[in-house]
PDB file of C-alpha atoms and ligand atoms in Angstrom:
ATOM      1  CA  MET A   1     -52.201 -14.007  65.186  1.00 50.00           C
ATOM      2  CA  ALA A   2     -51.073 -10.491  64.291  1.00 59.00           C
ATOM      3  CA  THR A   3     -52.706  -8.847  61.290  1.00 72.00           C
ATOM      4  CA  ARG A   4     -50.395  -8.189  58.389  1.00 85.00           C
ATOM      5  CA  ILE A   5     -48.952  -4.705  58.353  1.00 94.00           C
ATOM      6  CA  THR A   6     -50.352  -2.202  55.878  1.00 95.00           C
ATOM      7  CA  LYS A   7     -48.519   1.050  56.477  1.00 98.00           C
ATOM      8  CA  ALA A   8     -45.381   2.370  54.848  1.00 98.00           C
ATOM      9  CA  VAL A   9     -43.605   5.580  55.774  1.00 98.00           C
ATOM     10  CA  ILE A  10     -41.329   7.280  53.254  1.00 98.00           C
ATOM     11  CA  PRO A  11     -39.205  10.177  54.495  1.00 96.00           C
ATOM     12  CA  ALA A  12     -39.032  12.749  51.694  1.00 93.00           C
ATOM     13  CA  ALA A  13     -38.174  16.034  53.354  1.00 89.00           C
ATOM     14  CA  GLY A  14     -34.500  16.207  52.379  1.00 85.00           C
ATOM     15  CA  LEU A  15     -33.282  19.304  50.573  1.00 85.00           C
ATOM     16  CA  GLY A  16     -31.478  17.364  47.854  1.00 85.00           C
ATOM     17  CA  THR A  17     -28.480  19.664  48.001  1.00 91.00           C
ATOM     18  CA  ARG A  18     -26.293  17.109  46.190  1.00 93.00           C
ATOM     19  CA  PHE A  19     -28.351  17.669  43.050  1.00 94.00           C
ATOM     20  CA  LEU A  20     -28.447  21.458  42.947  1.00 95.00           C
ATOM     21  CA  PRO A  21     -29.425  23.291  40.847  1.00 95.00           C
ATOM     22  CA  ALA A  22     -31.815  20.561  39.598  1.00 93.00           C
ATOM     23  CA  THR A  23     -33.444  20.475  43.008  1.00 92.00           C
ATOM     24  CA  LYS A  24     -33.736  24.215  43.492  1.00 91.00           C
ATOM     25  CA  ALA A  25     -37.462  24.236  42.777  1.00 90.00           C
ATOM     26  CA  MET A  26     -38.154  20.499  42.464  1.00 91.00           C
ATOM     27  CA  PRO A  27     -38.009  17.754  45.113  1.00 92.00           C
ATOM     28  CA  LYS A  28     -35.131  15.327  44.588  1.00 92.00           C
ATOM     29  CA  GLU A  29     -37.645  12.490  44.867  1.00 93.00           C
ATOM     30  CA  MET A  30     -39.074  13.648  41.526  1.00 94.00           C
ATOM     31  CA  LEU A  31     -35.779  13.215  39.649  1.00 95.00           C
ATOM     32  CA  PRO A  32     -36.432  10.734  36.842  1.00 96.00           C
ATOM     33  CA  VAL A  33     -34.775   7.341  37.000  1.00 96.00           C
ATOM     34  CA  VAL A  34     -35.086   6.533  33.279  1.00 96.00           C
ATOM     35  CA  ASP A  35     -38.637   7.833  32.872  1.00 94.00           C
ATOM     36  CA  LYS A  36     -40.220   7.446  36.299  1.00 95.00           C
ATOM     37  CA  PRO A  37     -39.661   9.685  39.295  1.00 96.00           C
ATOM     38  CA  ALA A  38     -37.533   7.965  41.949  1.00 95.00           C
ATOM     39  CA  ILE A  39     -40.371   8.169  44.470  1.00 96.00           C
ATOM     40  CA  GLN A  40     -42.693   6.108  42.262  1.00 97.00           C
ATOM     41  CA  TYR A  41     -40.328   3.121  42.337  1.00 97.00           C
ATOM     42  CA  VAL A  42     -40.396   3.236  46.130  1.00 97.00           C
ATOM     43  CA  VAL A  43     -44.185   3.515  46.368  1.00 97.00           C
ATOM     44  CA  GLU A  44     -44.530   0.665  43.854  1.00 97.00           C
ATOM     45  CA  GLU A  45     -42.210  -1.457  45.989  1.00 97.00           C
ATOM     46  CA  ALA A  46     -44.332  -0.807  49.100  1.00 97.00           C
ATOM     47  CA  VAL A  47     -47.524  -1.661  47.225  1.00 97.00           C
ATOM     48  CA  ALA A  48     -45.987  -4.852  45.805  1.00 97.00           C
ATOM     49  CA  ALA A  49     -45.308  -5.949  49.395  1.00 97.00           C
ATOM     50  CA  GLY A  50     -48.948  -5.309  50.319  1.00 96.00           C
ATOM     51  CA  LEU A  51     -48.436  -1.919  51.937  1.00 97.00           C
ATOM     52  CA  THR A  52     -51.187   0.164  50.406  1.00 94.00           C
ATOM     53  CA  ASP A  53     -51.261   2.933  53.001  1.00 98.00           C
ATOM     54  CA  VAL A  54     -48.310   5.219  52.311  1.00 98.00           C
ATOM     55  CA  LEU A  55     -47.325   8.236  54.379  1.00 98.00           C
ATOM     56  CA  LEU A  56     -44.831  10.632  52.831  1.00 97.00           C
ATOM     57  CA  VAL A  57     -42.995  12.800  55.339  1.00 96.00           C
ATOM     58  CA  THR A  58     -42.422  15.929  53.293  1.00 94.00           C
ATOM     59  CA  GLY A  59     -41.369  19.532  53.704  1.00 88.00           C
ATOM     60  CA  ARG A  60     -41.504  22.826  51.877  1.00 82.00           C
ATOM     61  CA  ASN A  61     -41.279  22.742  48.076  1.00 80.00           C
ATOM     62  CA  LYS A  62     -42.719  19.245  47.924  1.00 85.00           C
ATOM     63  CA  THR A  63     -46.117  19.853  46.292  1.00 90.00           C
ATOM     64  CA  ALA A  64     -44.929  18.113  43.112  1.00 93.00           C
ATOM     65  CA  LEU A  65     -44.960  14.858  45.114  1.00 94.00           C
ATOM     66  CA  GLU A  66     -48.612  15.263  46.040  1.00 94.00           C
ATOM     67  CA  ASN A  67     -49.482  16.190  42.460  1.00 94.00           C
ATOM     68  CA  HIS A  68     -47.718  13.126  41.113  1.00 95.00           C
ATOM     69  CA  PHE A  69     -49.961  10.778  43.083  1.00 96.00           C
ATOM     70  CA  ASP A  70     -53.123  12.678  42.193  1.00 92.00           C
ATOM     71  CA  ARG A  71     -55.127  13.055  39.004  1.00 93.00           C
ATOM     72  CA  ALA A  72     -53.775  15.367  36.309  1.00 93.00           C
ATOM     73  CA  THR A  73     -57.197  16.192  34.868  1.00 94.00           C
ATOM     74  CA  GLU A  74     -56.131  18.499  32.058  1.00 94.00           C
ATOM     75  CA  LEU A  75     -53.345  16.230  30.864  1.00 93.00           C
ATOM     76  CA  GLU A  76     -55.589  13.180  31.056  1.00 94.00           C
ATOM     77  CA  ALA A  77     -58.334  14.925  29.046  1.00 95.00           C
ATOM     78  CA  ASN A  78     -55.773  15.975  26.446  1.00 95.00           C
ATOM     79  CA  LEU A  79     -54.356  12.458  26.022  1.00 95.00           C
ATOM     80  CA  ASN A  80     -57.870  11.053  25.947  1.00 93.00           C
ATOM     81  CA  LEU A  81     -58.842  13.397  23.141  1.00 95.00           C
ATOM     82  CA  LYS A  82     -55.809  12.290  21.125  1.00 95.00           C
ATOM     83  CA  GLY A  83     -56.586   8.640  21.828  1.00 95.00           C
ATOM     84  CA  ASP A  84     -53.066   8.227  23.246  1.00 95.00           C
ATOM     85  CA  THR A  85     -54.003   5.351  25.540  1.00 94.00           C
ATOM     86  CA  ASP A  86     -50.404   4.276  26.193  1.00 93.00           C
ATOM     87  CA  ARG A  87     -49.376   7.574  27.704  1.00 93.00           C
ATOM     88  CA  LEU A  88     -52.754   8.007  29.391  1.00 94.00           C
ATOM     89  CA  GLN A  89     -52.181   4.719  31.164  1.00 93.00           C
ATOM     90  CA  LYS A  90     -48.740   5.883  32.335  1.00 92.00           C
ATOM     91  CA  VAL A  91     -50.202   9.120  33.656  1.00 92.00           C
ATOM     92  CA  GLU A  92     -53.143   7.465  35.407  1.00 92.00           C
ATOM     93  CA  TYR A  93     -51.127   4.638  36.928  1.00 92.00           C
ATOM     94  CA  SER A  94     -49.839   6.633  39.869  1.00 92.00           C
ATOM     95  CA  ASN A  95     -53.234   8.222  40.670  1.00 93.00           C
ATOM     96  CA  ASP A  96     -54.580   5.261  42.596  1.00 90.00           C
ATOM     97  CA  LEU A  97     -51.414   3.288  43.221  1.00 94.00           C
ATOM     98  CA  ALA A  98     -51.716   3.635  46.989  1.00 95.00           C
ATOM     99  CA  ASP A  99     -53.724   5.415  49.621  1.00 96.00           C
ATOM    100  CA  MET A 100     -51.384   8.388  49.954  1.00 97.00           C
ATOM    101  CA  HIS A 101     -51.018  10.544  53.055  1.00 97.00           C
ATOM    102  CA  TYR A 102     -48.728  13.445  53.794  1.00 96.00           C
ATOM    103  CA  VAL A 103     -47.271  15.024  56.879  1.00 96.00           C
ATOM    104  CA  ARG A 104     -44.647  17.740  57.037  1.00 94.00           C
ATOM    105  CA  GLN A 105     -41.488  17.332  59.002  1.00 93.00           C
ATOM    106  CA  GLY A 106     -41.050  20.998  59.935  1.00 89.00           C
ATOM    107  CA  ASP A 107     -37.495  21.316  61.196  1.00 87.00           C
ATOM    108  CA  PRO A 108     -35.300  18.781  59.391  1.00 85.00           C
ATOM    109  CA  ARG A 109     -33.784  17.192  62.491  1.00 92.00           C
ATOM    110  CA  GLY A 110     -32.781  13.846  61.042  1.00 94.00           C
ATOM    111  CA  LEU A 111     -34.188  10.510  59.924  1.00 96.00           C
ATOM    112  CA  GLY A 112     -35.273   9.574  63.451  1.00 97.00           C
ATOM    113  CA  HIS A 113     -37.190  12.824  63.695  1.00 97.00           C
ATOM    114  CA  ALA A 114     -38.856  12.190  60.308  1.00 97.00           C
ATOM    115  CA  VAL A 115     -39.991   8.744  61.474  1.00 98.00           C
ATOM    116  CA  LEU A 116     -41.327  10.248  64.700  1.00 97.00           C
ATOM    117  CA  ARG A 117     -43.558  12.533  62.606  1.00 96.00           C
ATOM    118  CA  ALA A 118     -45.388   9.381  61.470  1.00 97.00           C
ATOM    119  CA  ARG A 119     -46.476   8.462  64.985  1.00 97.00           C
ATOM    120  CA  MET A 120     -50.049   9.795  64.824  1.00 97.00           C
ATOM    121  CA  HIS A 121     -50.682   8.185  61.444  1.00 97.00           C
ATOM    122  CA  VAL A 122     -49.148   4.815  62.231  1.00 97.00           C
ATOM    123  CA  GLY A 123     -50.598   4.277  65.705  1.00 95.00           C
ATOM    124  CA  ASN A 124     -49.780   1.137  67.623  1.00 95.00           C
ATOM    125  CA  GLN A 125     -48.867  -1.330  64.888  1.00 96.00           C
ATOM    126  CA  PRO A 126     -45.672  -2.401  63.132  1.00 97.00           C
ATOM    127  CA  PHE A 127     -44.913  -0.415  59.976  1.00 98.00           C
ATOM    128  CA  ALA A 128     -42.326  -0.188  57.228  1.00 98.00           C
ATOM    129  CA  VAL A 129     -39.924   2.661  56.483  1.00 98.00           C
ATOM    130  CA  LEU A 130     -38.492   2.958  52.975  1.00 98.00           C
ATOM    131  CA  LEU A 131     -35.728   5.415  52.118  1.00 96.00           C
ATOM    132  CA  GLY A 132     -35.994   6.859  48.646  1.00 91.00           C
ATOM    133  CA  ASP A 133     -32.263   6.970  47.896  1.00 91.00           C
ATOM    134  CA  ASP A 134     -32.126   3.169  47.825  1.00 94.00           C
ATOM    135  CA  LEU A 135     -33.956   1.469  44.980  1.00 95.00           C
ATOM    136  CA  ILE A 136     -34.468  -2.276  45.229  1.00 96.00           C
ATOM    137  CA  ASP A 137     -34.896  -4.107  41.930  1.00 94.00           C
ATOM    138  CA  ALA A 138     -38.556  -5.082  41.550  1.00 93.00           C
ATOM    139  CA  ARG A 139     -37.461  -8.592  40.486  1.00 93.00           C
ATOM    140  CA  ASP A 140     -35.743  -9.268  43.817  1.00 95.00           C
ATOM    141  CA  VAL A 141     -37.586  -9.914  47.058  1.00 95.00           C
ATOM    142  CA  LEU A 142     -36.770  -7.932  50.175  1.00 97.00           C
ATOM    143  CA  LEU A 143     -39.624  -6.078  51.839  1.00 98.00           C
ATOM    144  CA  SER A 144     -42.129  -8.932  51.910  1.00 97.00           C
ATOM    145  CA  ARG A 145     -39.397 -11.201  53.318  1.00 97.00           C
ATOM    146  CA  MET A 146     -38.813  -8.620  56.072  1.00 98.00           C
ATOM    147  CA  ILE A 147     -42.534  -8.422  56.808  1.00 97.00           C
ATOM    148  CA  ASP A 148     -42.699 -12.230  57.118  1.00 96.00           C
ATOM    149  CA  GLU A 149     -39.808 -12.146  59.598  1.00 97.00           C
ATOM    150  CA  GLN A 150     -41.408  -9.315  61.558  1.00 97.00           C
ATOM    151  CA  GLU A 151     -44.559 -11.395  61.940  1.00 95.00           C
ATOM    152  CA  ALA A 152     -42.711 -14.586  62.792  1.00 96.00           C
ATOM    153  CA  ARG A 153     -40.341 -13.041  65.340  1.00 96.00           C
ATOM    154  CA  GLY A 154     -42.416 -10.143  66.700  1.00 96.00           C
ATOM    155  CA  ALA A 155     -39.296  -8.010  66.451  1.00 97.00           C
ATOM    156  CA  THR A 156     -37.927  -5.066  64.505  1.00 98.00           C
ATOM    157  CA  ILE A 157     -36.351  -6.042  61.174  1.00 98.00           C
ATOM    158  CA  ILE A 158     -33.785  -4.050  59.207  1.00 98.00           C
ATOM    159  CA  ALA A 159     -32.362  -4.715  55.748  1.00 98.00           C
ATOM    160  CA  LEU A 160     -28.616  -5.367  55.674  1.00 98.00           C
ATOM    161  CA  MET A 161     -26.248  -5.795  52.780  1.00 97.00           C
ATOM    162  CA  GLU A 162     -22.586  -6.778  52.811  1.00 97.00           C
ATOM    163  CA  VAL A 163     -20.630  -3.856  51.388  1.00 96.00           C
ATOM    164  CA  ASP A 164     -17.007  -3.193  50.526  1.00 95.00           C
ATOM    165  CA  PRO A 165     -15.340  -2.222  53.847  1.00 95.00           C
ATOM    166  CA  ALA A 166     -13.982   0.888  52.092  1.00 94.00           C
ATOM    167  CA  VAL A 167     -17.511   2.358  51.917  1.00 94.00           C
ATOM    168  CA  ALA A 168     -18.901   1.105  55.250  1.00 96.00           C
ATOM    169  CA  HIS A 169     -18.443   4.556  56.794  1.00 95.00           C
ATOM    170  CA  MET A 170     -21.263   5.848  54.567  1.00 94.00           C
ATOM    171  CA  TYR A 171     -23.851   3.636  56.253  1.00 96.00           C
ATOM    172  CA  GLY A 172     -25.279   2.503  59.530  1.00 97.00           C
ATOM    173  CA  VAL A 173     -23.280  -0.641  60.339  1.00 98.00           C
ATOM    174  CA  ALA A 174     -24.425  -3.662  62.376  1.00 98.00           C
ATOM    175  CA  THR A 175     -22.646  -6.126  64.637  1.00 97.00           C
ATOM    176  CA  VAL A 176     -24.480  -9.396  64.119  1.00 97.00           C
ATOM    177  CA  GLU A 177     -24.655 -13.066  65.022  1.00 97.00           C
ATOM    178  CA  THR A 178     -26.139 -15.865  62.961  1.00 97.00           C
ATOM    179  CA  THR A 179     -29.602 -17.344  63.486  1.00 97.00           C
ATOM    180  CA  ASP A 180     -31.169 -20.607  62.363  1.00 95.00           C
ATOM    181  CA  GLU A 181     -32.071 -18.964  59.053  1.00 96.00           C
ATOM    182  CA  ASP A 182     -29.442 -18.365  56.363  1.00 96.00           C
ATOM    183  CA  ASP A 183     -30.578 -14.893  55.397  1.00 96.00           C
ATOM    184  CA  VAL A 184     -31.410 -13.625  58.897  1.00 98.00           C
ATOM    185  CA  VAL A 185     -28.988 -12.349  61.548  1.00 98.00           C
ATOM    186  CA  LYS A 186     -29.548 -11.088  65.058  1.00 98.00           C
ATOM    187  CA  VAL A 187     -28.409  -7.489  65.465  1.00 98.00           C
ATOM    188  CA  LEU A 188     -26.334  -7.010  68.616  1.00 98.00           C
ATOM    189  CA  ASP A 189     -25.155  -3.456  68.046  1.00 97.00           C
ATOM    190  CA  LEU A 190     -25.367  -0.635  65.513  1.00 98.00           C
ATOM    191  CA  VAL A 191     -23.298   2.409  64.723  1.00 97.00           C
ATOM    192  CA  GLU A 192     -24.303   5.253  62.420  1.00 97.00           C
ATOM    193  CA  LYS A 193     -21.610   6.120  59.872  1.00 96.00           C
ATOM    194  CA  PRO A 194     -18.521   4.939  61.774  1.00 96.00           C
ATOM    195  CA  ALA A 195     -15.246   6.776  61.099  1.00 95.00           C
ATOM    196  CA  PRO A 196     -13.441   5.270  58.072  1.00 94.00           C
ATOM    197  CA  GLY A 197     -11.601   2.100  59.033  1.00 92.00           C
ATOM    198  CA  THR A 198     -13.526   1.579  62.290  1.00 95.00           C
ATOM    199  CA  ALA A 199     -16.684  -0.196  61.082  1.00 95.00           C
ATOM    200  CA  PRO A 200     -17.397  -3.263  63.252  1.00 95.00           C
ATOM    201  CA  SER A 201     -18.442  -5.327  60.191  1.00 96.00           C
ATOM    202  CA  ASN A 202     -19.389  -4.938  56.551  1.00 96.00           C
ATOM    203  CA  TYR A 203     -23.106  -5.385  57.218  1.00 98.00           C
ATOM    204  CA  ALA A 204     -24.543  -2.033  56.128  1.00 98.00           C
ATOM    205  CA  ILE A 205     -28.101  -0.885  56.684  1.00 98.00           C
ATOM    206  CA  ILE A 206     -29.816  -0.328  53.364  1.00 96.00           C
ATOM    207  CA  GLY A 207     -32.878   1.849  53.565  1.00 96.00           C
ATOM    208  CA  ARG A 208     -35.621  -0.635  54.442  1.00 98.00           C
ATOM    209  CA  TYR A 209     -36.964  -1.158  57.955  1.00 98.00           C
ATOM    210  CA  VAL A 210     -39.965  -2.956  59.452  1.00 98.00           C
ATOM    211  CA  LEU A 211     -40.343  -1.362  62.850  1.00 98.00           C
ATOM    212  CA  GLN A 212     -42.199  -2.184  66.014  1.00 98.00           C
ATOM    213  CA  PRO A 213     -44.309   0.810  67.110  1.00 97.00           C
ATOM    214  CA  ASP A 214     -42.266   0.921  70.328  1.00 98.00           C
ATOM    215  CA  VAL A 215     -39.637   2.706  68.241  1.00 98.00           C
ATOM    216  CA  PHE A 216     -41.633   5.921  68.721  1.00 98.00           C
ATOM    217  CA  ASP A 217     -41.135   5.929  72.503  1.00 98.00           C
ATOM    218  CA  VAL A 218     -37.460   5.157  71.998  1.00 98.00           C
ATOM    219  CA  LEU A 219     -37.068   7.937  69.423  1.00 98.00           C
ATOM    220  CA  GLU A 220     -38.678  10.442  71.818  1.00 97.00           C
ATOM    221  CA  GLU A 221     -35.793   9.715  74.201  1.00 97.00           C
ATOM    222  CA  THR A 222     -33.046   9.592  71.581  1.00 97.00           C
ATOM    223  CA  GLU A 223     -30.573  12.458  71.793  1.00 96.00           C
ATOM    224  CA  PRO A 224     -29.165  13.993  68.606  1.00 96.00           C
ATOM    225  CA  GLY A 225     -26.212  11.913  67.382  1.00 96.00           C
ATOM    226  CA  LYS A 226     -24.132  11.927  64.206  1.00 95.00           C
ATOM    227  CA  GLY A 227     -24.405  15.281  62.428  1.00 94.00           C
ATOM    228  CA  ASN A 228     -26.358  16.594  65.420  1.00 96.00           C
ATOM    229  CA  GLU A 229     -29.418  14.790  64.018  1.00 96.00           C
ATOM    230  CA  ILE A 230     -31.827  12.382  65.701  1.00 97.00           C
ATOM    231  CA  GLN A 231     -30.679   9.118  64.165  1.00 97.00           C
ATOM    232  CA  LEU A 232     -32.974   6.149  63.589  1.00 98.00           C
ATOM    233  CA  THR A 233     -29.876   3.982  63.883  1.00 98.00           C
ATOM    234  CA  ASP A 234     -29.312   5.186  67.472  1.00 98.00           C
ATOM    235  CA  ALA A 235     -32.893   4.298  68.463  1.00 98.00           C
ATOM    236  CA  LEU A 236     -32.506   0.858  66.881  1.00 98.00           C
ATOM    237  CA  ARG A 237     -29.217   0.383  68.691  1.00 98.00           C
ATOM    238  CA  ASN A 238     -31.027   0.937  71.975  1.00 98.00           C
ATOM    239  CA  MET A 239     -33.740  -1.551  70.955  1.00 98.00           C
ATOM    240  CA  ALA A 240     -31.135  -4.142  69.922  1.00 98.00           C
ATOM    241  CA  GLN A 241     -28.988  -3.799  73.045  1.00 98.00           C
ATOM    242  CA  ASN A 242     -31.888  -3.767  75.480  1.00 97.00           C
ATOM    243  CA  ASP A 243     -34.061  -6.278  73.646  1.00 97.00           C
ATOM    244  CA  ILE A 244     -36.901  -3.748  73.417  1.00 97.00           C
ATOM    245  CA  ALA A 245     -40.049  -5.115  71.735  1.00 97.00           C
ATOM    246  CA  GLY A 246     -38.338  -8.325  70.648  1.00 97.00           C
ATOM    247  CA  GLY A 247     -34.985  -6.799  69.722  1.00 98.00           C
ATOM    248  CA  VAL A 248     -33.673  -6.252  66.195  1.00 98.00           C
ATOM    249  CA  TYR A 249     -32.943  -8.727  63.386  1.00 98.00           C
ATOM    250  CA  GLY A 250     -31.486  -8.152  59.961  1.00 98.00           C
ATOM    251  CA  VAL A 251     -32.559  -9.695  56.669  1.00 98.00           C
ATOM    252  CA  VAL A 252     -29.413  -9.957  54.539  1.00 98.00           C
ATOM    253  CA  PHE A 253     -30.201  -8.858  50.995  1.00 98.00           C
ATOM    254  CA  LYS A 254     -28.180 -10.273  48.128  1.00 97.00           C
ATOM    255  CA  GLY A 255     -30.217  -8.851  45.250  1.00 96.00           C
ATOM    256  CA  ARG A 256     -29.897  -5.787  43.069  1.00 94.00           C
ATOM    257  CA  ARG A 257     -29.872  -2.416  44.813  1.00 95.00           C
ATOM    258  CA  TYR A 258     -29.365   0.930  43.143  1.00 93.00           C
ATOM    259  CA  ASP A 259     -28.241   3.965  45.064  1.00 90.00           C
ATOM    260  CA  THR A 260     -29.626   7.235  43.740  1.00 92.00           C
ATOM    261  CA  GLY A 261     -28.356   9.365  46.609  1.00 88.00           C
ATOM    262  CA  ASP A 262     -25.525  11.108  44.802  1.00 89.00           C
ATOM    263  CA  ARG A 263     -24.866  12.111  41.245  1.00 94.00           C
ATOM    264  CA  LEU A 264     -22.478   9.355  40.239  1.00 94.00           C
ATOM    265  CA  ASP A 265     -24.578   6.546  41.718  1.00 92.00           C
ATOM    266  CA  TYR A 266     -27.681   8.123  40.213  1.00 94.00           C
ATOM    267  CA  ILE A 267     -26.139   8.021  36.731  1.00 96.00           C
ATOM    268  CA  LYS A 268     -25.068   4.399  37.252  1.00 94.00           C
ATOM    269  CA  ALA A 269     -28.569   3.458  38.417  1.00 94.00           C
ATOM    270  CA  ILE A 270     -30.151   4.947  35.322  1.00 96.00           C
ATOM    271  CA  VAL A 271     -27.749   3.152  32.975  1.00 96.00           C
ATOM    272  CA  GLN A 272     -28.159  -0.181  34.793  1.00 94.00           C
ATOM    273  CA  LEU A 273     -31.947   0.016  34.669  1.00 95.00           C
ATOM    274  CA  ALA A 274     -32.112   1.339  31.104  1.00 96.00           C
ATOM    275  CA  VAL A 275     -29.946  -1.402  29.551  1.00 96.00           C
ATOM    276  CA  GLU A 276     -32.367  -3.998  30.880  1.00 94.00           C
ATOM    277  CA  ARG A 277     -35.467  -2.280  29.595  1.00 94.00           C
ATOM    278  CA  GLU A 278     -37.122  -3.880  26.576  1.00 95.00           C
ATOM    279  CA  ASP A 279     -37.894  -0.525  24.977  1.00 95.00           C
ATOM    280  CA  LEU A 280     -34.434   1.006  25.456  1.00 97.00           C
ATOM    281  CA  GLY A 281     -31.941  -1.793  26.083  1.00 97.00           C
ATOM    282  CA  PRO A 282     -31.600  -3.167  22.534  1.00 97.00           C
ATOM    283  CA  GLU A 283     -30.447   0.227  21.242  1.00 97.00           C
ATOM    284  CA  LEU A 284     -28.641   1.402  24.338  1.00 97.00           C
ATOM    285  CA  ARG A 285     -26.481  -1.690  24.883  1.00 97.00           C
ATOM    286  CA  PRO A 286     -24.529  -1.635  21.583  1.00 96.00           C
ATOM    287  CA  TRP A 287     -24.189   2.146  21.816  1.00 96.00           C
ATOM    288  CA  LEU A 288     -22.805   1.885  25.352  1.00 96.00           C
ATOM    289  CA  LYS A 289     -20.350  -0.748  24.273  1.00 95.00           C
ATOM    290  CA  GLU A 290     -19.060   1.342  21.421  1.00 95.00           C
ATOM    291  CA  PHE A 291     -18.954   4.397  23.647  1.00 95.00           C
ATOM    292  CA  SER A 292     -16.915   2.592  26.294  1.00 93.00           C
ATOM    293  CA  ASP A 293     -14.583   1.055  23.710  1.00 94.00           C
ATOM    294  CA  ASN A 294     -13.802   4.581  22.548  1.00 93.00           C
ATOM    295  CA  LEU A 295     -13.198   5.879  26.069  1.00 88.00           C
ATOM    296  CA  LYS A 296      -9.643   6.791  26.811  1.00 80.00           C
TER     297      LYS A 296
HETATM  298  C1  G1P B 301     -29.451   6.604  56.116  1.00 60.79           C
HETATM  299  C2  G1P B 301     -29.246   5.901  57.473  1.00 60.79           C
HETATM  300  C3  G1P B 301     -28.088   4.930  57.384  1.00 60.79           C
HETATM  301  C4  G1P B 301     -28.313   3.959  56.258  1.00 60.79           C
HETATM  302  C5  G1P B 301     -28.539   4.709  54.929  1.00 60.79           C
HETATM  303  C6  G1P B 301     -28.925   3.746  53.826  1.00 60.79           C
HETATM  304  O1  G1P B 301     -28.357   7.457  55.892  1.00 60.79           O
HETATM  305  O2  G1P B 301     -29.044   6.881  58.474  1.00 60.79           O
HETATM  306  O3  G1P B 301     -27.976   4.229  58.608  1.00 60.79           O
HETATM  307  O4  G1P B 301     -27.197   3.091  56.134  1.00 60.79           O
HETATM  308  O5  G1P B 301     -29.589   5.669  55.069  1.00 60.79           O
HETATM  309  O6  G1P B 301     -29.049   4.395  52.608  1.00 60.79           O
HETATM  310  P1  G1P B 301     -28.331   8.573  54.720  1.00 60.79           P
HETATM  311  O7  G1P B 301     -27.732   7.898  53.531  1.00 60.79           O
HETATM  312  O8  G1P B 301     -29.744   9.002  54.479  1.00 60.79           O
HETATM  313  O9  G1P B 301     -27.479   9.670  55.254  1.00 60.79           O
END
C-alpha cells in the first residue's frame, strides 16, 4: 500500500507582466484576492488536501512570498500590544500553515522546467503541482479526489474542465475516453494551447496535477515546445501515449474555479468571492445590483 502523498509544488517564478506596473516590485502571487494574497489560497488548498510540505519555485523579486509565510515579529508585537486579536490571528495564520520550502528557477524556461527544479526536493514519490493562476473554491473538492485516484490507479492524474470551445486555445487540451467512473477519463493525447479552432476537445487542463515521479525523467528529455518553453503538457503527452508509469487520467471538475491570470478574470474573481463573503457580501450585493442597473 503506497503512503499518501505529502508534497505540493507551486511554480511562482513568473514575471507577472500582465499586471504591470503593480508587479514591478511585487510578485504577482502577492496580489490580493479580496484581502488574501492569491498564493495563500493555493497553499491553503494544498494543506486542506493533506499536503503539508510545500515547495515554491520562485525567482528574483520574490522575497515577499517567503516573508508572507514567516513570522512578522514587529507587526505581531504591535497588534498584541493593542489587543487586536482578530488581526493578529490573520497575520499569524500563514506563519505555520505549511512546511514551506523554496527553490529558485533561474532561467524561466517554462512550466516543465519549473517542475523539474523540484526534483531534488520531491525525490521518488508522487507529488502535486498547483498553478497559482487557477483558484479552486474551497467548498468544492478537487485535489483530494485527484490524490485518491492517483493512489487507486498508480498513474498520473490531471484536472480537466469542460470549457467553451472558443477559449480552448488558451489551455492544454486533452483527447479522452471514458472510464468506469463518471468523473474520471483516460487521457489519450494532449496538446498545449492548440491554434484557435483546432482543439481536439473541450477538456481543458486546469492547473492541478498529481504526478508520478517518473515525470522528471520525461521532462529531462522534453524539447522546448510552444513558446520555445519546456512544456509540462508535452511531457504528460509522452506519458499518456506511451503509458509511462501507469499513463495519465483526468479528474473532470465541475465546481467553482476562478482564473486570476489576467486583469479581467482577476477582477471577476474578486467580485465573485467578495459577494459570497459574510463580512462584505451583504453590503456589496445591493451596491453591485444598483451599479449594474445604472450601467449603460
Ligand atoms: C498552463 C499550462 C496549460 C494549462 C493552464 C491552466 O498554462 O501550460 O496547459 O491549461 O496552465 O491554467 P499558462 O496559463 O500558465 O500559460
